[in-house]
Structure formats: structure tokens, C-alpha cells
Coordinates of N, CA, C and O and ligand atoms in Angstrom, one line a residue:
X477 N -220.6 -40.1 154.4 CA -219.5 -39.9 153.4 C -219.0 -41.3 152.9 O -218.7 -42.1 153.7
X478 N -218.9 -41.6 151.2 CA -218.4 -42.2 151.6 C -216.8 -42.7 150.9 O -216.0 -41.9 150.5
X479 N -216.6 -44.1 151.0 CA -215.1 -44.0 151.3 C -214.7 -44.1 149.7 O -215.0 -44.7 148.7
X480 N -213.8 -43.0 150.3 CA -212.7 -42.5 149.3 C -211.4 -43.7 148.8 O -211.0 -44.4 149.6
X481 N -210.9 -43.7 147.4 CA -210.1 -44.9 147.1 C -209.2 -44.1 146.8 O -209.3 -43.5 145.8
X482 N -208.1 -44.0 147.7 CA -207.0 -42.9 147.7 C -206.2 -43.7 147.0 O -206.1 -43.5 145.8
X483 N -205.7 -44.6 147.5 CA -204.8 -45.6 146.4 C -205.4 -45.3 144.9 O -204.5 -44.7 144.3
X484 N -206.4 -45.5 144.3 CA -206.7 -44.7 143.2 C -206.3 -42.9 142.9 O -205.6 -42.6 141.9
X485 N -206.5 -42.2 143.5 CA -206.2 -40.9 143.3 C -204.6 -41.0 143.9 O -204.0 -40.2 143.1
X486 N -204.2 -41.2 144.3 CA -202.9 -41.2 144.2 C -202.0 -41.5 142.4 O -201.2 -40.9 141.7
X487 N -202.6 -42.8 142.4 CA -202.1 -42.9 140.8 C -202.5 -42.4 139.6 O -202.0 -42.7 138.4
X488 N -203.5 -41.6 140.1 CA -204.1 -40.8 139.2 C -203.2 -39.3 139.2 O -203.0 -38.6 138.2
X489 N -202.8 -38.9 140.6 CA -202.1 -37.8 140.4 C -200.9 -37.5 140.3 O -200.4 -36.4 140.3
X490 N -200.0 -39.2 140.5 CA -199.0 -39.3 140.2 C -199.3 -39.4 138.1 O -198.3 -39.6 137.4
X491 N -199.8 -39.4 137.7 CA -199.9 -39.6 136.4 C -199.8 -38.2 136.0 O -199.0 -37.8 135.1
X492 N -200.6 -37.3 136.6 CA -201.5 -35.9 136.4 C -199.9 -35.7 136.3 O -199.2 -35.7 135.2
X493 N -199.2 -35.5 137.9 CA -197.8 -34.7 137.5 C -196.6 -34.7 137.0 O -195.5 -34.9 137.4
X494 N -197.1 -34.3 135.5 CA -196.1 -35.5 134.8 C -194.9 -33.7 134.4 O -194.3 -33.7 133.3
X495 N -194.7 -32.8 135.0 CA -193.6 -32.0 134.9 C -192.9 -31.8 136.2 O -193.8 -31.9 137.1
X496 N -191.9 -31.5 136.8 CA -191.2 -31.3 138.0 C -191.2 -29.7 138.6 O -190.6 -29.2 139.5
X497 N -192.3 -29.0 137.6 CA -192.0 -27.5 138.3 C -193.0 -27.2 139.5 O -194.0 -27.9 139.7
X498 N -192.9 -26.7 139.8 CA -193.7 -26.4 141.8 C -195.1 -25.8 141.3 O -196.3 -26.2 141.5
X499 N -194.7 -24.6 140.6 CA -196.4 -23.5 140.3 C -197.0 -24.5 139.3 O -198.2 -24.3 139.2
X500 N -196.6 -25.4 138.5 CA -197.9 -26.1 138.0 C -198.4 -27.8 138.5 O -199.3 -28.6 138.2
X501 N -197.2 -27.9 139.4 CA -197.7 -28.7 140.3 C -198.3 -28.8 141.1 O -199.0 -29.8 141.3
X502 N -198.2 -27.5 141.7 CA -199.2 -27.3 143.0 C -200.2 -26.8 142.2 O -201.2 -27.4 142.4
X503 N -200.3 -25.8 141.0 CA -202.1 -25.8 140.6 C -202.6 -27.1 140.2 O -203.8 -27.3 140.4
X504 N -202.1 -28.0 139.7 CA -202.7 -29.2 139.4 C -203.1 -30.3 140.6 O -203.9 -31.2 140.5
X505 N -202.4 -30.0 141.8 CA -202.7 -30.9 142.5 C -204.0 -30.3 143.3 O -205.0 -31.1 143.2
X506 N -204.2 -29.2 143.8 CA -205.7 -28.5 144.1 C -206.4 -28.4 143.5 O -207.6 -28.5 143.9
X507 N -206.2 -28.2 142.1 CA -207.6 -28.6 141.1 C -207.9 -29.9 141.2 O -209.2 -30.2 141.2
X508 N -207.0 -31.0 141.2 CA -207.3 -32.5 140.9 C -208.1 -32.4 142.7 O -209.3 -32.4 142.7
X509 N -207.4 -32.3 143.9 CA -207.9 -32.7 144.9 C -209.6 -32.1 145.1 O -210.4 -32.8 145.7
X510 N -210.2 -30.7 144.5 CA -211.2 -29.6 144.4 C -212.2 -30.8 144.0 O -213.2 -31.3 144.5
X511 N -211.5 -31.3 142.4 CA -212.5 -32.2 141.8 C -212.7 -33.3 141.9 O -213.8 -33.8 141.7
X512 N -211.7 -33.9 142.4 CA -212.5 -35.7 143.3 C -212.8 -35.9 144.6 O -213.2 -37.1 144.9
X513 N -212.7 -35.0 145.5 CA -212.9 -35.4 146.5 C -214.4 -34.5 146.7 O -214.6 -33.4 146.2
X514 N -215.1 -35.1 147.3 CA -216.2 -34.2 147.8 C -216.7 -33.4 149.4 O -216.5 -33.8 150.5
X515 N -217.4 -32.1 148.9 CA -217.6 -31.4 150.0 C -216.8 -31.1 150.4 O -216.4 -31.4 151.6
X516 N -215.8 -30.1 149.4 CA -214.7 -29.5 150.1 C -215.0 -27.8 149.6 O -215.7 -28.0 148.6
X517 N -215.0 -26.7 149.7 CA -215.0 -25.5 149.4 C -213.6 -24.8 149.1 O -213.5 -24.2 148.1
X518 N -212.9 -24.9 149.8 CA -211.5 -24.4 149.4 C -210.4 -25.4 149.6 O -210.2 -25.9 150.7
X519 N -209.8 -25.6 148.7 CA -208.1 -26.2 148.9 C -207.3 -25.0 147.8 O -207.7 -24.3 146.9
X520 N -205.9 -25.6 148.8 CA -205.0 -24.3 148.1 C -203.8 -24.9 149.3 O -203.8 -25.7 150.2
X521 N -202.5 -24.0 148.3 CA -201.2 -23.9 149.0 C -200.9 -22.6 149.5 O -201.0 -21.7 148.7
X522 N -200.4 -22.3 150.9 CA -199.6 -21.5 151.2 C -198.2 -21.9 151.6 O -197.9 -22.8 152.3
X523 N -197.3 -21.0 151.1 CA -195.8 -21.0 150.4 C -195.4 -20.4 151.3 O -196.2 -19.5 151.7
X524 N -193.9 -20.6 152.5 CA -193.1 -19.7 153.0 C -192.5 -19.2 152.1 O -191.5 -20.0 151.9
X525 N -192.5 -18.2 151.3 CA -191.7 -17.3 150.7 C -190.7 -16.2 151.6 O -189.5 -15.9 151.3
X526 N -191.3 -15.9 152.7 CA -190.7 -14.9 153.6 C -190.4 -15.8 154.6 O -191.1 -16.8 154.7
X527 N -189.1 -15.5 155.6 CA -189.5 -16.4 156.9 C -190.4 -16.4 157.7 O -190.9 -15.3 158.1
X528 N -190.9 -17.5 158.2 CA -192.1 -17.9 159.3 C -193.0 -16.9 158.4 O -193.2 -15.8 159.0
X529 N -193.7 -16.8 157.1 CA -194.8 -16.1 157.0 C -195.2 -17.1 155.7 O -194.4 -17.4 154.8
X530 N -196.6 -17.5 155.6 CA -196.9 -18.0 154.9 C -198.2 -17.2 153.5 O -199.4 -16.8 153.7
X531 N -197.3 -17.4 152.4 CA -198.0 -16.2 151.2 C -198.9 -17.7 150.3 O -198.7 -18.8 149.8
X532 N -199.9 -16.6 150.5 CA -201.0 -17.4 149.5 C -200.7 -18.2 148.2 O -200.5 -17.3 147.3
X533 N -200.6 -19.5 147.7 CA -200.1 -20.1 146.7 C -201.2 -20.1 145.5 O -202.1 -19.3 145.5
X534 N -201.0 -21.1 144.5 CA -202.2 -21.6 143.7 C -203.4 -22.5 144.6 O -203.3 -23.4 145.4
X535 N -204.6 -22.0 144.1 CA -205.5 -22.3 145.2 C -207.1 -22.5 144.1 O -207.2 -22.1 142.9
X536 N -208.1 -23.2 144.9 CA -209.7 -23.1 144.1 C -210.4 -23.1 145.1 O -210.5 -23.9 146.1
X537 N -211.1 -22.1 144.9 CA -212.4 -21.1 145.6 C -212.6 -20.2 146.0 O -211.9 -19.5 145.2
X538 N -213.0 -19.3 146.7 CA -212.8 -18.2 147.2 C -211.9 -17.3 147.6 O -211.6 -17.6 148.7
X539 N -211.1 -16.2 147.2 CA -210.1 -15.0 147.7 C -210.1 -15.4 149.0 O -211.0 -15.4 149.8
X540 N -208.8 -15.7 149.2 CA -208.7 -16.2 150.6 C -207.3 -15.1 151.7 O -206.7 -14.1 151.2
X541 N -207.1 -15.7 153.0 CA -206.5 -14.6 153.7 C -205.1 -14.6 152.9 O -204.7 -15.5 152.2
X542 N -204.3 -13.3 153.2 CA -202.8 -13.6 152.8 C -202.5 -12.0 153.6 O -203.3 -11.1 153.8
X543 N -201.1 -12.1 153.9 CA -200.4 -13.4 153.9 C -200.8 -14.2 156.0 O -201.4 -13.8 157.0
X544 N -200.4 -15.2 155.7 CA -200.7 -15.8 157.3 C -199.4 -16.3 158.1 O -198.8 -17.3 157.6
X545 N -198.9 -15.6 159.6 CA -198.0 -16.0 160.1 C -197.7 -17.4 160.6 O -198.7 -18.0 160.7
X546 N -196.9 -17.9 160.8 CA -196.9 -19.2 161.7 C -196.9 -18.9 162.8 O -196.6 -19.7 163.6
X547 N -197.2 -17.9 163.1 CA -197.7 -17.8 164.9 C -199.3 -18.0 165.1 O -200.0 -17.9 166.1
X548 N -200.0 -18.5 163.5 CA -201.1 -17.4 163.9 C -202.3 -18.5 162.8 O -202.0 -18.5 161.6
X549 N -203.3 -19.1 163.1 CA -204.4 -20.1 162.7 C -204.0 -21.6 162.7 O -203.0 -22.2 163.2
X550 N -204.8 -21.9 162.0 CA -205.0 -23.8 162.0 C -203.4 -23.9 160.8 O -202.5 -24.7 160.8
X551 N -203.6 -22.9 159.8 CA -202.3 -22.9 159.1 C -201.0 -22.8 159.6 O -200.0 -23.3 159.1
X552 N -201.1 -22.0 160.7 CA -199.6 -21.6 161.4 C -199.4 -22.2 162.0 O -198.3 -22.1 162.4
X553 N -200.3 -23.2 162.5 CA -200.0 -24.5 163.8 C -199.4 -25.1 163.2 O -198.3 -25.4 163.6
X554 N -199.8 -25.8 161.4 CA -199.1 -26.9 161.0 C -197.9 -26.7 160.4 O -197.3 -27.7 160.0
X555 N -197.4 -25.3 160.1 CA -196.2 -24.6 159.9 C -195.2 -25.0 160.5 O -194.1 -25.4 160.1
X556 N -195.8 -24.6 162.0 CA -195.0 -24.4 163.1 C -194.8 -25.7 164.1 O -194.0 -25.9 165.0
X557 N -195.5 -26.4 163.7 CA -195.2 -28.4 164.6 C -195.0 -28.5 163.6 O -193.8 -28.8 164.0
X558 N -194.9 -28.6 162.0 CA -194.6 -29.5 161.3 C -195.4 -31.1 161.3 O -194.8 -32.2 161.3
X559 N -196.9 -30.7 161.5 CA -197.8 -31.7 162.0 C -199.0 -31.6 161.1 O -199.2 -30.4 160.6
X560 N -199.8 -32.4 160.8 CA -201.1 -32.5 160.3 C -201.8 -31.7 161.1 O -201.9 -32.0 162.3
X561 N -202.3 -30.8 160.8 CA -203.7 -30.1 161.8 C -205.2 -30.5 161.0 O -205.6 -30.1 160.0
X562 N -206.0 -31.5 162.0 CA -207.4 -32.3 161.6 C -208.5 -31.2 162.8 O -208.4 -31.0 164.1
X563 N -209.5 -30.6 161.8 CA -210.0 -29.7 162.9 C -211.2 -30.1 162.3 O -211.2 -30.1 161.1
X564 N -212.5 -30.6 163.1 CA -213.3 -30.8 162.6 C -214.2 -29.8 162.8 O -215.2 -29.8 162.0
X565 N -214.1 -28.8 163.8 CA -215.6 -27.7 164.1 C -214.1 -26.5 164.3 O -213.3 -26.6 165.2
X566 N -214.2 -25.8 163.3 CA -213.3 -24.6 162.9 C -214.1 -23.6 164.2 O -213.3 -22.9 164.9
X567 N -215.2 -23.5 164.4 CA -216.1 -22.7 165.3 C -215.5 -22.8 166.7 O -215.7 -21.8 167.5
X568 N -214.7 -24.0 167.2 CA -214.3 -24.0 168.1 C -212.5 -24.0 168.4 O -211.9 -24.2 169.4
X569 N -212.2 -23.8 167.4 CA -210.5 -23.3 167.2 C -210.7 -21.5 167.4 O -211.0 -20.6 166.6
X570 N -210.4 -21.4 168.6 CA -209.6 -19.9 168.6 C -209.3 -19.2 168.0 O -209.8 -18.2 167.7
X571 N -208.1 -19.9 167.6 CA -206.9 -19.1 166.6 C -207.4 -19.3 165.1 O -206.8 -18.8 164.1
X572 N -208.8 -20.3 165.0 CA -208.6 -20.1 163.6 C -209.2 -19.2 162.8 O -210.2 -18.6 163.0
X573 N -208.1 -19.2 161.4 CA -208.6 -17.6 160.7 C -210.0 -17.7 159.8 O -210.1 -18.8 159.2
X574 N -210.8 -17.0 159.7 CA -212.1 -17.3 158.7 C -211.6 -17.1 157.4 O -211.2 -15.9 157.4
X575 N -211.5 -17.6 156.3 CA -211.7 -16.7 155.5 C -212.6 -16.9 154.6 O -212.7 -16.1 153.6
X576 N -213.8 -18.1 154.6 CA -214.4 -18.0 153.8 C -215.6 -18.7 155.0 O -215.3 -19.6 155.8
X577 N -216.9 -18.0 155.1 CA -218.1 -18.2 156.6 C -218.5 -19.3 156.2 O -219.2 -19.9 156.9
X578 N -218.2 -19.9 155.0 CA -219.3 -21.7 154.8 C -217.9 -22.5 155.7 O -218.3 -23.5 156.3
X579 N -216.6 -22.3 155.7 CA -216.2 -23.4 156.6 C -216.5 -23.9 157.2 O -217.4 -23.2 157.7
X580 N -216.4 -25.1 158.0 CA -216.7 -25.7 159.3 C -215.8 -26.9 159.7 O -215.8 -27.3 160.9
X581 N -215.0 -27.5 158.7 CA -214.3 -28.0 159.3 C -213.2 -28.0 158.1 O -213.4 -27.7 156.9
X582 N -211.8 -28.4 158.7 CA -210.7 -28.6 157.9 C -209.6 -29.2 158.0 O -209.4 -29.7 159.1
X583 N -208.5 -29.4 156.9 CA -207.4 -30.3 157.5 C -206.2 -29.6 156.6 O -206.1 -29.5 155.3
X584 N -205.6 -29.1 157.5 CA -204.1 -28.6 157.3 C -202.2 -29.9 156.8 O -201.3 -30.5 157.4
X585 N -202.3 -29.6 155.9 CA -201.2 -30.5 155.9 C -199.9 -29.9 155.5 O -199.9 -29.0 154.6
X586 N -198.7 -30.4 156.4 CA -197.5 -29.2 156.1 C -196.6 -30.2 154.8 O -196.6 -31.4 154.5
X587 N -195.9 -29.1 154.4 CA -194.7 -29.8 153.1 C -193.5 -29.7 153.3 O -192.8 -29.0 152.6
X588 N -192.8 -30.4 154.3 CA -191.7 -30.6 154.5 C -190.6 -30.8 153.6 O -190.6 -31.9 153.0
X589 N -189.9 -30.3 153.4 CA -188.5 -31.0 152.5 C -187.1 -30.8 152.9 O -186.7 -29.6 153.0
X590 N -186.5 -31.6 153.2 CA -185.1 -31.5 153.7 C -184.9 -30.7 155.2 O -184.1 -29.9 155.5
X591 N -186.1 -31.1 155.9 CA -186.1 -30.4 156.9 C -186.2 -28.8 156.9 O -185.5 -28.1 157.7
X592 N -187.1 -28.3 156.1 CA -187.5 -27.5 155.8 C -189.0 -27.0 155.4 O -189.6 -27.7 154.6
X593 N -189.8 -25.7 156.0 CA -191.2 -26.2 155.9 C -191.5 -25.2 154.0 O -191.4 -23.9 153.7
X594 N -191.6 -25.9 153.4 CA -191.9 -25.3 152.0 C -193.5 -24.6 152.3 O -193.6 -23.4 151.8
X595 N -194.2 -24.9 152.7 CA -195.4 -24.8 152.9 C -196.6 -25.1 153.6 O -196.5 -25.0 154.8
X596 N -197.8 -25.5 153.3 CA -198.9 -26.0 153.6 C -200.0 -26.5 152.8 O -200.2 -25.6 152.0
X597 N -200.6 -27.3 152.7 CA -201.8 -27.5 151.9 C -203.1 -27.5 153.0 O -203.2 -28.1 154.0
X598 N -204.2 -26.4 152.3 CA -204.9 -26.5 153.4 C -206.4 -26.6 152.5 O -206.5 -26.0 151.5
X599 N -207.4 -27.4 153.0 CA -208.6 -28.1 153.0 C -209.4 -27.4 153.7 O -209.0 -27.2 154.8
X600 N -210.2 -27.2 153.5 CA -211.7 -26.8 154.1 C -212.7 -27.4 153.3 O -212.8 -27.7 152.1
X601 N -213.8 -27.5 154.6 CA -214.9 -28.2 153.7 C -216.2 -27.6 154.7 O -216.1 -27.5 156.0
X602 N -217.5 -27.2 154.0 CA -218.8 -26.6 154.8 C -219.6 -27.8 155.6 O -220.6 -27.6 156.3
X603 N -219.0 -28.9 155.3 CA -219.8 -30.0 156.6 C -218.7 -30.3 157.5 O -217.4 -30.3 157.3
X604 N -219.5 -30.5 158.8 CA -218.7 -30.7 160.2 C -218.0 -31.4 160.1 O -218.6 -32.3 159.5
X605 N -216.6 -32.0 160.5 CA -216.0 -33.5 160.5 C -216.0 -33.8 159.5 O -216.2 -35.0 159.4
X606 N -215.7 -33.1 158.2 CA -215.1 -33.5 157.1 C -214.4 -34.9 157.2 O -214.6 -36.1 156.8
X607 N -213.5 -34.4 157.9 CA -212.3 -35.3 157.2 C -211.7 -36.3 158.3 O -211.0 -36.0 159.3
X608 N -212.1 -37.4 158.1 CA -211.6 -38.8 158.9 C -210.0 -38.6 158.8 O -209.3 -37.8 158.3
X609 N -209.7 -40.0 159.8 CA -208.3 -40.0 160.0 C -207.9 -41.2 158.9 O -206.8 -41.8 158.9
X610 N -208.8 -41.4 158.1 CA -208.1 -42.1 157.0 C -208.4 -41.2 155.5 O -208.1 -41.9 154.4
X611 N -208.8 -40.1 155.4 CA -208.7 -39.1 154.7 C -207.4 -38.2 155.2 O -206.7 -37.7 154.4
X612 N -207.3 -38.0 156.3 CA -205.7 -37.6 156.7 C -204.8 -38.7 156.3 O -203.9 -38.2 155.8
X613 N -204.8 -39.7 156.4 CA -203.7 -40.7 155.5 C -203.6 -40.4 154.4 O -202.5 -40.0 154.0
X614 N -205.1 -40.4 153.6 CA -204.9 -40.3 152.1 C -204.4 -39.3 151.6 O -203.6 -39.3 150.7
X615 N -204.9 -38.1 152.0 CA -204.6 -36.5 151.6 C -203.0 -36.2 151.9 O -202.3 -35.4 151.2
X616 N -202.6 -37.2 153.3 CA -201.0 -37.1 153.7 C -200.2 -37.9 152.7 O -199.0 -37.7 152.5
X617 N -200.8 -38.8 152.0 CA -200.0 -39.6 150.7 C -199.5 -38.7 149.5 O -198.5 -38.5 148.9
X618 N -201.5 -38.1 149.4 CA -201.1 -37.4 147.9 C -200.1 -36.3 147.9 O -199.3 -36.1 147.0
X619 N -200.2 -35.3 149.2 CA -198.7 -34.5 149.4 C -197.3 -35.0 149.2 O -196.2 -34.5 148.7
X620 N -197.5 -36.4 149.6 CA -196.1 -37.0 149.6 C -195.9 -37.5 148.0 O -194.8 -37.6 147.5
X621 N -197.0 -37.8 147.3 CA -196.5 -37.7 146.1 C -196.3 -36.2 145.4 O -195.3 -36.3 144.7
X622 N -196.7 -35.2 145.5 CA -196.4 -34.0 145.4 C -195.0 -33.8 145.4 O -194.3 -33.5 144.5
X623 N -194.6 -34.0 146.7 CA -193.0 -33.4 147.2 C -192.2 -34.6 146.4 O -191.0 -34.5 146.3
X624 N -192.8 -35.9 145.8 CA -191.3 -36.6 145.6 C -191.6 -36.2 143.8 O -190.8 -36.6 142.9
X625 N -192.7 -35.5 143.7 CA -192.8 -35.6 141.9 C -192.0 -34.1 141.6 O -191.5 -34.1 140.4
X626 N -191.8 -32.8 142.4 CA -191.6 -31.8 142.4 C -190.4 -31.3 143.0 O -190.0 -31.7 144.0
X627 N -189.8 -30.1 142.0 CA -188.4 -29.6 142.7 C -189.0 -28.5 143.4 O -189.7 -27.6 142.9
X628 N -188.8 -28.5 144.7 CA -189.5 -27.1 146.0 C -188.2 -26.2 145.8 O -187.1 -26.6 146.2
X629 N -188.4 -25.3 145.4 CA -187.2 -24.3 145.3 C -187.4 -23.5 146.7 O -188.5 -23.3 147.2
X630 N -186.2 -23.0 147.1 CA -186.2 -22.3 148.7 C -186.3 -21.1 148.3 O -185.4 -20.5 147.6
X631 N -187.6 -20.6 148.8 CA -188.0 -19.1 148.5 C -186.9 -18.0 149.8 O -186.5 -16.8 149.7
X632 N -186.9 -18.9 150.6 CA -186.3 -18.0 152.1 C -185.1 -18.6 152.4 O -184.5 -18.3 153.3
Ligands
SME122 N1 -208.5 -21.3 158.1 C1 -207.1 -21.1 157.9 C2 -206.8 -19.9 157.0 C3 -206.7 -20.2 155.6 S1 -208.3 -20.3 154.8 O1 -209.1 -21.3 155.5 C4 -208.2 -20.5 153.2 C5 -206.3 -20.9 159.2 O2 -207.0 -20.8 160.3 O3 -205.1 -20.9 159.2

């Protein structure tokens, strides 16, 4: 694989989000992430709209699960620590949910705001070990430009 210039895509999608509302923020930020980054199959947001229950957001690829507890996959872990979840062999996570059989590995990232979890952004990709710990930096940036370009309105 090779290396990605996140510092570039960052300023590129701080440019992309040039309105402050959430639903076309977040579709723009999964389309933009779908298309530069490679060997990914699904990215998408899930939204706490309900408490502790996370509903399917704007997303690219496949019909995916909804809605998903925070008791409950690689999603509900980073819900519920309010933590990056980096899973490289999905085959070997228990708890994690399938929803699309070419996964194999993935990276969960949560959206904090004001001490609050707005959400998740979650990654999958059909090769093993996707995603290095400096693609978790970078992927942890582009959220963070997300949350400072965007008003997260409190669904719950
Ligand atoms: N694999 C996730 C479910 C969401 S899909 O991958 C789109 C999980 O275990 O939480």
C-alpha cells in the first residue's frame, strides 16, 4: 500500500466542505474518503439518533446493517469507549457485525462533540490490515475536520 498524503486530503476536504450542514457534510465526506483512498468497500456514518442506538447515515457501497446498538460490533465498541476501533482480520472479532462478506478488515472512528457521541464513521476495506496506524491518524484528522467544519445537531 502505498502512502497516503493525508495532509493533502485534508485540505482538500476542508475545501470540499464549504457549507456547515451535517447530511451534506457527511455525504461529502464518504464520497470524498470512497474516492481517494484505496481498497476500501464501504465507508459511511452511523448517527445516534435514538439513545445508545446507532441509525444508518449517508454512506457508499453496499445496503448495510441498521440500526446497530452500542452494545453490539466493532461499531458499538467505538460508540461506547469513545475510542478508534483498528481491526485488521474482522474474521477474528466476535462481536463483529458482517454486513457486507468481502470485508476483512476495518477502522471505526467515533464523532465526539461536546462530550457527546454524535456518531461513527466506519471503514471497511476487502484486504487484510487495511489500515495502518498512520492511516488511523490520517482518517482521525479528516473527522476532526468534519466536526470543526459542521453544526452536529443533537438527535437524542
Ligand atoms: N462491521 C460493523 C457493522 C457496520 S458494516 O461494516 C457497514 C460492526 O461490526 O459494527
Amino acid at each position: 500500500m502505498s502512502t497516503t498524503d493525508y495532509t493533502l486530503l485534508n485540505r482538500q476536504l476542508e475545501a470540499l466542505l464549504d457549507t456547515r450542514d451535517w447530511l451534506t457534510n457527511s455525504a461529502q465526506t464518504c464520497a470524498f474518503i470512497q474516492q481517494t483512498l484505496e481498497a476500501l468497500n464501504w465507508v459511511g456514518f452511523y448517527l445516534q439518533r435514538e439513545p445508545q442506538l446507532l441509525c444508518l447515515g449517508p454512506f457508499q457501497g453496499k445496503p448495510a446493517c441498521h440500526p446497530i446498538p452500542f452494545s453490539k460490533g466493532v461499531c458499538g465498541a467505538a460508540a461506547r469507549e469513545q475510542a478508534t476501533q483498528r481491526v485488521d482480520d474482522v474474521h477474528a472479532v466476535a462481536d463483529h457485525i458482517a454486513c457486507d462478506a468481502d470485508s476483512r478488515s476495518e477502522l471505526v472512528v467515533p464523532i465526539v462533540h461536546d462530550g457527546f457521541v454524535w456518531g461513527v464513521l466506519d471503514i471497511d476495506s476487502p484486504q487484510h490490515a487495511r489500515f495502518s496506524q498512520e492511516d488511523q491518524a490520517g482518517i482521525e484528522a479528516l473527522v476532526a475536520t468534519f466536526v470543526r467544519q459542521t453544526d452536529l445537531p443533537r438527535f437524542v
